[in-house]
């Protein structure tokens, strides 16, 4: 679960290796369950004209926690010489973004959460996934992961070139990191704390998301938060940031 302290980063914690490009307010992308940070390329170029965009590879070793993951984001902000950042998270990264806003409210300039949730309601399914990753060799799970991803990429009309970039990124994910992120999702529940988040928040949800009921979850979260709005993207699925229906630069400028 998410700790309620500290509210400032630990200056003794070194930030993860990260990439930064562009000029303007600091915007930090928290990746989905792949954790690579490499699947933001379709949005990053346009955002870099208005924001200083940070991408990074999430932790993959050990029993890391949400406190570890949010601490990494805080250390990047500190390393950039800033006191705040726009925190953007996609899917699993959305749970990190929500956790960050709860743990570091003063460092959250704005929150953007894409196709995510305050807790996963299909707990039995995710626990089954955790069990599979614990007992089966990771390579044997690849056909299942690939089939699910192919459907999602089709829904979002991802181009062949961008599909190749997707497969290259996800094939680099370690079994340990993937399994640990599944475990964190199984434990995650901040639904009763959402009202504590005061930062301006934009929820973006695809109405054809086959992995998460994103529109319903976004509406649930928005109703509990004092300064939140929902933008439903018609025809978009779970991989909407790789498709052609979502342009984050335009949505953030609205």
Short mmCIF file of C-alpha atoms in Angstrom, two decimals:
data_model
loop_
_atom_site.label_atom_id
_atom_site.label_comp_id
_atom_site.label_asym_id
_atom_site.label_seq_id
_atom_site.Cartn_x
_atom_site.Cartn_y
_atom_site.Cartn_z
CA UNK A 1 0.00 0.00 0.00
CA UNK A 2 0.94 3.66 -0.25
CA UNK A 3 2.68 5.33 2.67
CA UNK A 4 1.38 8.69 3.88
CA UNK A 5 4.90 10.04 4.46
CA UNK A 6 7.25 11.60 3.59
CA UNK A 7 5.96 14.54 1.58
CA UNK A 8 9.39 15.55 0.25
CA UNK A 9 11.95 13.36 -1.57
CA UNK A 10 14.84 11.77 0.25
CA UNK A 11 17.90 13.69 -1.07
CA UNK A 12 20.06 10.62 -0.43
CA UNK A 13 18.19 8.47 -2.96
CA UNK A 14 19.72 8.63 -6.44
CA UNK A 15 17.19 8.93 -9.25
CA UNK A 16 16.79 6.13 -11.79
CA UNK A 17 18.39 6.63 -15.18
CA UNK A 18 16.03 8.78 -17.19
CA UNK A 19 15.71 10.62 -20.48
CA UNK A 20 14.56 14.23 -20.70
CA UNK A 21 13.72 16.23 -23.83
CA UNK A 22 11.90 19.44 -24.62
CA UNK A 23 11.35 22.70 -22.80
CA UNK A 24 8.69 23.90 -20.40
CA UNK A 25 7.00 22.49 -17.30
CA UNK A 26 8.32 19.11 -16.17
CA UNK A 27 6.13 16.17 -17.22
CA UNK A 28 7.02 12.65 -16.04
CA UNK A 29 5.62 9.58 -17.80
CA UNK A 30 4.99 6.46 -15.69
CA UNK A 31 4.82 3.42 -17.94
CA UNK A 32 2.30 0.60 -17.97
CA UNK A 33 3.07 -2.93 -16.87
CA UNK A 34 5.91 -3.20 -19.39
CA UNK A 35 7.76 -0.62 -17.27
CA UNK A 36 10.16 0.23 -20.08
CA UNK A 37 9.22 3.87 -20.63
CA UNK A 38 9.87 3.25 -24.32
CA UNK A 39 6.23 3.18 -25.48
CA UNK A 40 5.61 6.91 -25.09
CA UNK A 41 7.30 7.82 -28.37
CA UNK A 42 4.05 8.44 -30.27
CA UNK A 43 3.10 11.23 -27.84
CA UNK A 44 6.49 12.53 -26.71
CA UNK A 45 7.57 14.40 -29.83
CA UNK A 46 4.56 16.70 -29.87
CA UNK A 47 4.59 17.18 -26.10
CA UNK A 48 8.24 18.24 -26.16
CA UNK A 49 7.33 21.53 -27.80
CA UNK A 50 5.48 22.57 -24.63
CA UNK A 51 6.89 20.36 -21.84
CA UNK A 52 10.15 18.95 -20.54
CA UNK A 53 9.23 15.28 -20.99
CA UNK A 54 10.84 12.61 -18.80
CA UNK A 55 10.71 8.89 -19.54
CA UNK A 56 12.49 6.19 -17.58
CA UNK A 57 12.63 2.45 -17.04
CA UNK A 58 10.87 1.35 -13.89
CA UNK A 59 12.47 -0.93 -11.32
CA UNK A 60 12.72 -4.58 -12.26
CA UNK A 61 14.66 -6.21 -9.42
CA UNK A 62 13.68 -7.14 -5.88
CA UNK A 63 10.47 -6.70 -3.89
CA UNK A 64 10.02 -3.03 -4.75
CA UNK A 65 6.95 -1.22 -3.43
CA UNK A 66 4.81 1.72 -4.44
CA UNK A 67 6.85 3.79 -2.00
CA UNK A 68 9.96 2.81 -3.95
CA UNK A 69 8.36 3.67 -7.28
CA UNK A 70 6.96 7.01 -6.15
CA UNK A 71 10.26 7.80 -4.44
CA UNK A 72 11.99 7.32 -7.79
CA UNK A 73 9.68 9.86 -9.41
CA UNK A 74 10.27 12.32 -6.57
CA UNK A 75 14.02 11.91 -6.96
CA UNK A 76 13.79 12.76 -10.67
CA UNK A 77 11.93 15.98 -9.84
CA UNK A 78 14.57 16.86 -7.27
CA UNK A 79 17.37 16.01 -9.72
CA UNK A 80 15.83 18.35 -12.29
CA UNK A 81 15.90 21.18 -9.77
CA UNK A 82 12.11 21.44 -9.60
CA UNK A 83 9.64 21.37 -6.75
CA UNK A 84 6.70 20.06 -8.82
CA UNK A 85 5.89 18.12 -11.96
CA UNK A 86 2.97 16.99 -14.04
CA UNK A 87 2.63 13.30 -13.21
CA UNK A 88 1.27 11.20 -16.05
CA UNK A 89 0.58 7.49 -15.72
CA UNK A 90 -0.80 4.87 -18.09
CA UNK A 91 -2.51 1.69 -16.81
CA UNK A 92 -0.15 0.33 -14.11
CA UNK A 93 1.62 3.67 -14.32
CA UNK A 94 -1.69 5.27 -13.41
CA UNK A 95 -1.61 3.45 -10.09
CA UNK A 96 1.89 4.84 -9.53
CA UNK A 97 0.67 8.33 -10.45
CA UNK A 98 -2.25 8.12 -8.00
CA UNK A 99 0.11 6.82 -5.31
CA UNK A 100 2.51 9.68 -5.99
CA UNK A 101 -0.24 12.31 -5.65
CA UNK A 102 -1.19 10.82 -2.27
CA UNK A 103 2.36 10.57 -0.98
CA UNK A 104 3.80 13.77 -2.45
CA UNK A 105 0.84 16.16 -2.81
CA UNK A 106 2.99 19.30 -2.88
CA UNK A 107 5.11 17.91 -5.70
CA UNK A 108 2.09 17.11 -7.89
CA UNK A 109 1.43 20.03 -10.19
CA UNK A 110 -1.15 18.13 -12.23
CA UNK A 111 -2.21 14.51 -12.51
CA UNK A 112 -3.02 12.74 -15.78
CA UNK A 113 -4.26 9.14 -15.52
CA UNK A 114 -4.88 7.03 -18.62
CA UNK A 115 -6.85 3.76 -18.70
CA UNK A 116 -6.27 2.97 -15.04
CA UNK A 117 -8.08 2.22 -11.79
CA UNK A 118 -8.05 2.86 -8.02
CA UNK A 119 -8.21 -0.87 -7.37
CA UNK A 120 -8.57 -3.87 -9.64
CA UNK A 121 -12.00 -5.40 -9.15
CA UNK A 122 -11.17 -8.70 -10.87
CA UNK A 123 -8.95 -9.80 -7.99
CA UNK A 124 -9.22 -13.52 -8.72
CA UNK A 125 -7.90 -13.04 -12.25
CA UNK A 126 -4.91 -10.96 -11.23
CA UNK A 127 -4.03 -13.38 -8.43
CA UNK A 128 -4.18 -16.21 -10.96
CA UNK A 129 -1.79 -14.22 -13.12
CA UNK A 130 0.56 -13.76 -10.17
CA UNK A 131 0.49 -17.52 -9.54
CA UNK A 132 1.27 -18.29 -13.20
CA UNK A 133 4.24 -15.94 -13.28
CA UNK A 134 5.52 -17.51 -10.07
CA UNK A 135 5.34 -21.12 -11.25
CA UNK A 136 5.75 -21.10 -15.03
CA UNK A 137 8.89 -20.16 -16.98
CA UNK A 138 8.37 -16.63 -18.29
CA UNK A 139 8.89 -17.73 -21.90
CA UNK A 140 5.83 -20.02 -21.66
CA UNK A 141 3.63 -17.02 -20.84
CA UNK A 142 4.70 -15.18 -23.98
CA UNK A 143 1.98 -16.68 -26.27
CA UNK A 144 -0.75 -15.56 -23.84
CA UNK A 145 0.72 -12.08 -23.47
CA UNK A 146 1.19 -11.78 -27.22
CA UNK A 147 -2.38 -12.81 -28.04
CA UNK A 148 -3.83 -10.28 -25.61
CA UNK A 149 -1.56 -7.55 -26.95
CA UNK A 150 -2.36 -8.28 -30.61
CA UNK A 151 -6.07 -7.74 -29.95
CA UNK A 152 -5.38 -4.48 -28.14
CA UNK A 153 -3.07 -3.18 -30.87
CA UNK A 154 -5.72 -4.03 -33.48
CA UNK A 155 -8.41 -2.08 -31.59
CA UNK A 156 -6.18 1.01 -31.53
CA UNK A 157 -5.15 0.64 -35.18
CA UNK A 158 -1.47 0.69 -34.30
CA UNK A 159 0.69 0.81 -37.43
CA UNK A 160 3.01 -2.10 -38.33
CA UNK A 161 6.07 0.07 -37.63
CA UNK A 162 4.77 1.03 -34.18
CA UNK A 163 3.77 -2.58 -33.46
CA UNK A 164 7.38 -3.58 -34.09
CA UNK A 165 8.54 -0.96 -31.59
CA UNK A 166 5.98 -2.32 -29.11
CA UNK A 167 7.18 -5.92 -29.45
CA UNK A 168 10.81 -4.86 -29.12
CA UNK A 169 10.06 -2.99 -25.89
CA UNK A 170 7.90 -5.64 -24.21
CA UNK A 171 10.30 -8.44 -25.11
CA UNK A 172 12.95 -6.70 -23.00
CA UNK A 173 10.86 -6.89 -19.82
CA UNK A 174 12.26 -9.14 -17.12
CA UNK A 175 10.15 -11.91 -15.61
CA UNK A 176 10.95 -10.60 -12.14
CA UNK A 177 9.79 -7.06 -12.87
CA UNK A 178 6.62 -8.18 -14.65
CA UNK A 179 5.66 -10.54 -11.83
CA UNK A 180 6.30 -7.93 -9.15
CA UNK A 181 4.15 -5.35 -10.93
CA UNK A 182 1.32 -7.90 -11.09
CA UNK A 183 1.70 -8.46 -7.34
CA UNK A 184 1.48 -4.73 -6.68
CA UNK A 185 -1.67 -4.46 -8.79
CA UNK A 186 -3.24 -7.30 -6.80
CA UNK A 187 -2.59 -5.41 -3.56
CA UNK A 188 -3.41 -1.91 -4.80
CA UNK A 189 -6.42 -0.10 -3.33
CA UNK A 190 -6.62 3.68 -2.90
CA UNK A 191 -10.32 4.05 -3.62
CA UNK A 192 -11.13 5.34 -0.14
CA UNK A 193 -8.31 7.88 -0.27
CA UNK A 194 -9.13 9.52 -3.60
CA UNK A 195 -10.80 12.50 -1.94
CA UNK A 196 -7.40 13.45 -0.51
CA UNK A 197 -6.02 14.24 -3.96
CA UNK A 198 -6.36 17.98 -4.48
CA UNK A 199 -4.23 18.34 -7.61
CA UNK A 200 -6.02 19.12 -10.89
CA UNK A 201 -6.60 15.72 -12.47
CA UNK A 202 -7.49 14.60 -15.97
CA UNK A 203 -8.70 11.04 -16.49
CA UNK A 204 -8.43 9.77 -20.06
CA UNK A 205 -10.32 6.58 -20.87
CA UNK A 206 -10.85 4.58 -24.04
CA UNK A 207 -14.37 3.27 -24.45
CA UNK A 208 -13.07 0.14 -26.24
CA UNK A 209 -10.56 -0.83 -23.57
CA UNK A 210 -10.79 -4.62 -23.39
CA UNK A 211 -8.39 -4.98 -20.46
CA UNK A 212 -9.82 -2.52 -17.93
CA UNK A 213 -13.32 -0.95 -17.81
CA UNK A 214 -11.53 2.38 -18.08
CA UNK A 215 -14.53 4.66 -18.59
CA UNK A 216 -16.35 3.27 -15.56
CA UNK A 217 -13.21 3.44 -13.41
CA UNK A 218 -12.46 7.00 -14.51
CA UNK A 219 -15.99 8.09 -13.63
CA UNK A 220 -15.77 6.40 -10.22
CA UNK A 221 -12.49 8.14 -9.45
CA UNK A 222 -13.63 11.51 -10.76
CA UNK A 223 -16.74 11.44 -8.57
CA UNK A 224 -14.59 11.08 -5.45
CA UNK A 225 -12.07 13.80 -6.27
CA UNK A 226 -12.58 17.54 -5.82
CA UNK A 227 -10.74 18.79 -8.92
CA UNK A 228 -11.02 16.08 -11.57
CA UNK A 229 -12.45 15.72 -15.06
CA UNK A 230 -12.93 12.77 -17.42
CA UNK A 231 -12.25 12.69 -21.14
CA UNK A 232 -13.66 9.62 -22.89
CA UNK A 233 -11.97 8.76 -26.18
CA UNK A 234 -14.41 7.10 -28.55
CA UNK A 235 -13.07 4.05 -30.32
CA UNK A 236 -9.85 3.96 -28.28
CA UNK A 237 -8.62 0.88 -26.46
CA UNK A 238 -6.02 0.10 -23.82
CA UNK A 239 -3.09 0.88 -26.12
CA UNK A 240 -4.54 4.26 -27.07
CA UNK A 241 -1.24 6.15 -26.70
CA UNK A 242 0.13 4.14 -29.63
CA UNK A 243 -2.93 4.67 -31.81
CA UNK A 244 -4.14 7.68 -33.75
CA UNK A 245 -7.14 8.72 -31.64
CA UNK A 246 -5.27 10.28 -28.70
CA UNK A 247 -3.07 13.36 -28.93
CA UNK A 248 -2.01 14.20 -25.41
CA UNK A 249 -0.56 17.56 -26.37
CA UNK A 250 -4.00 18.72 -27.50
CA UNK A 251 -5.79 17.23 -24.48
CA UNK A 252 -3.41 18.89 -22.03
CA UNK A 253 -3.85 22.24 -23.79
CA UNK A 254 -7.63 22.23 -23.41
#
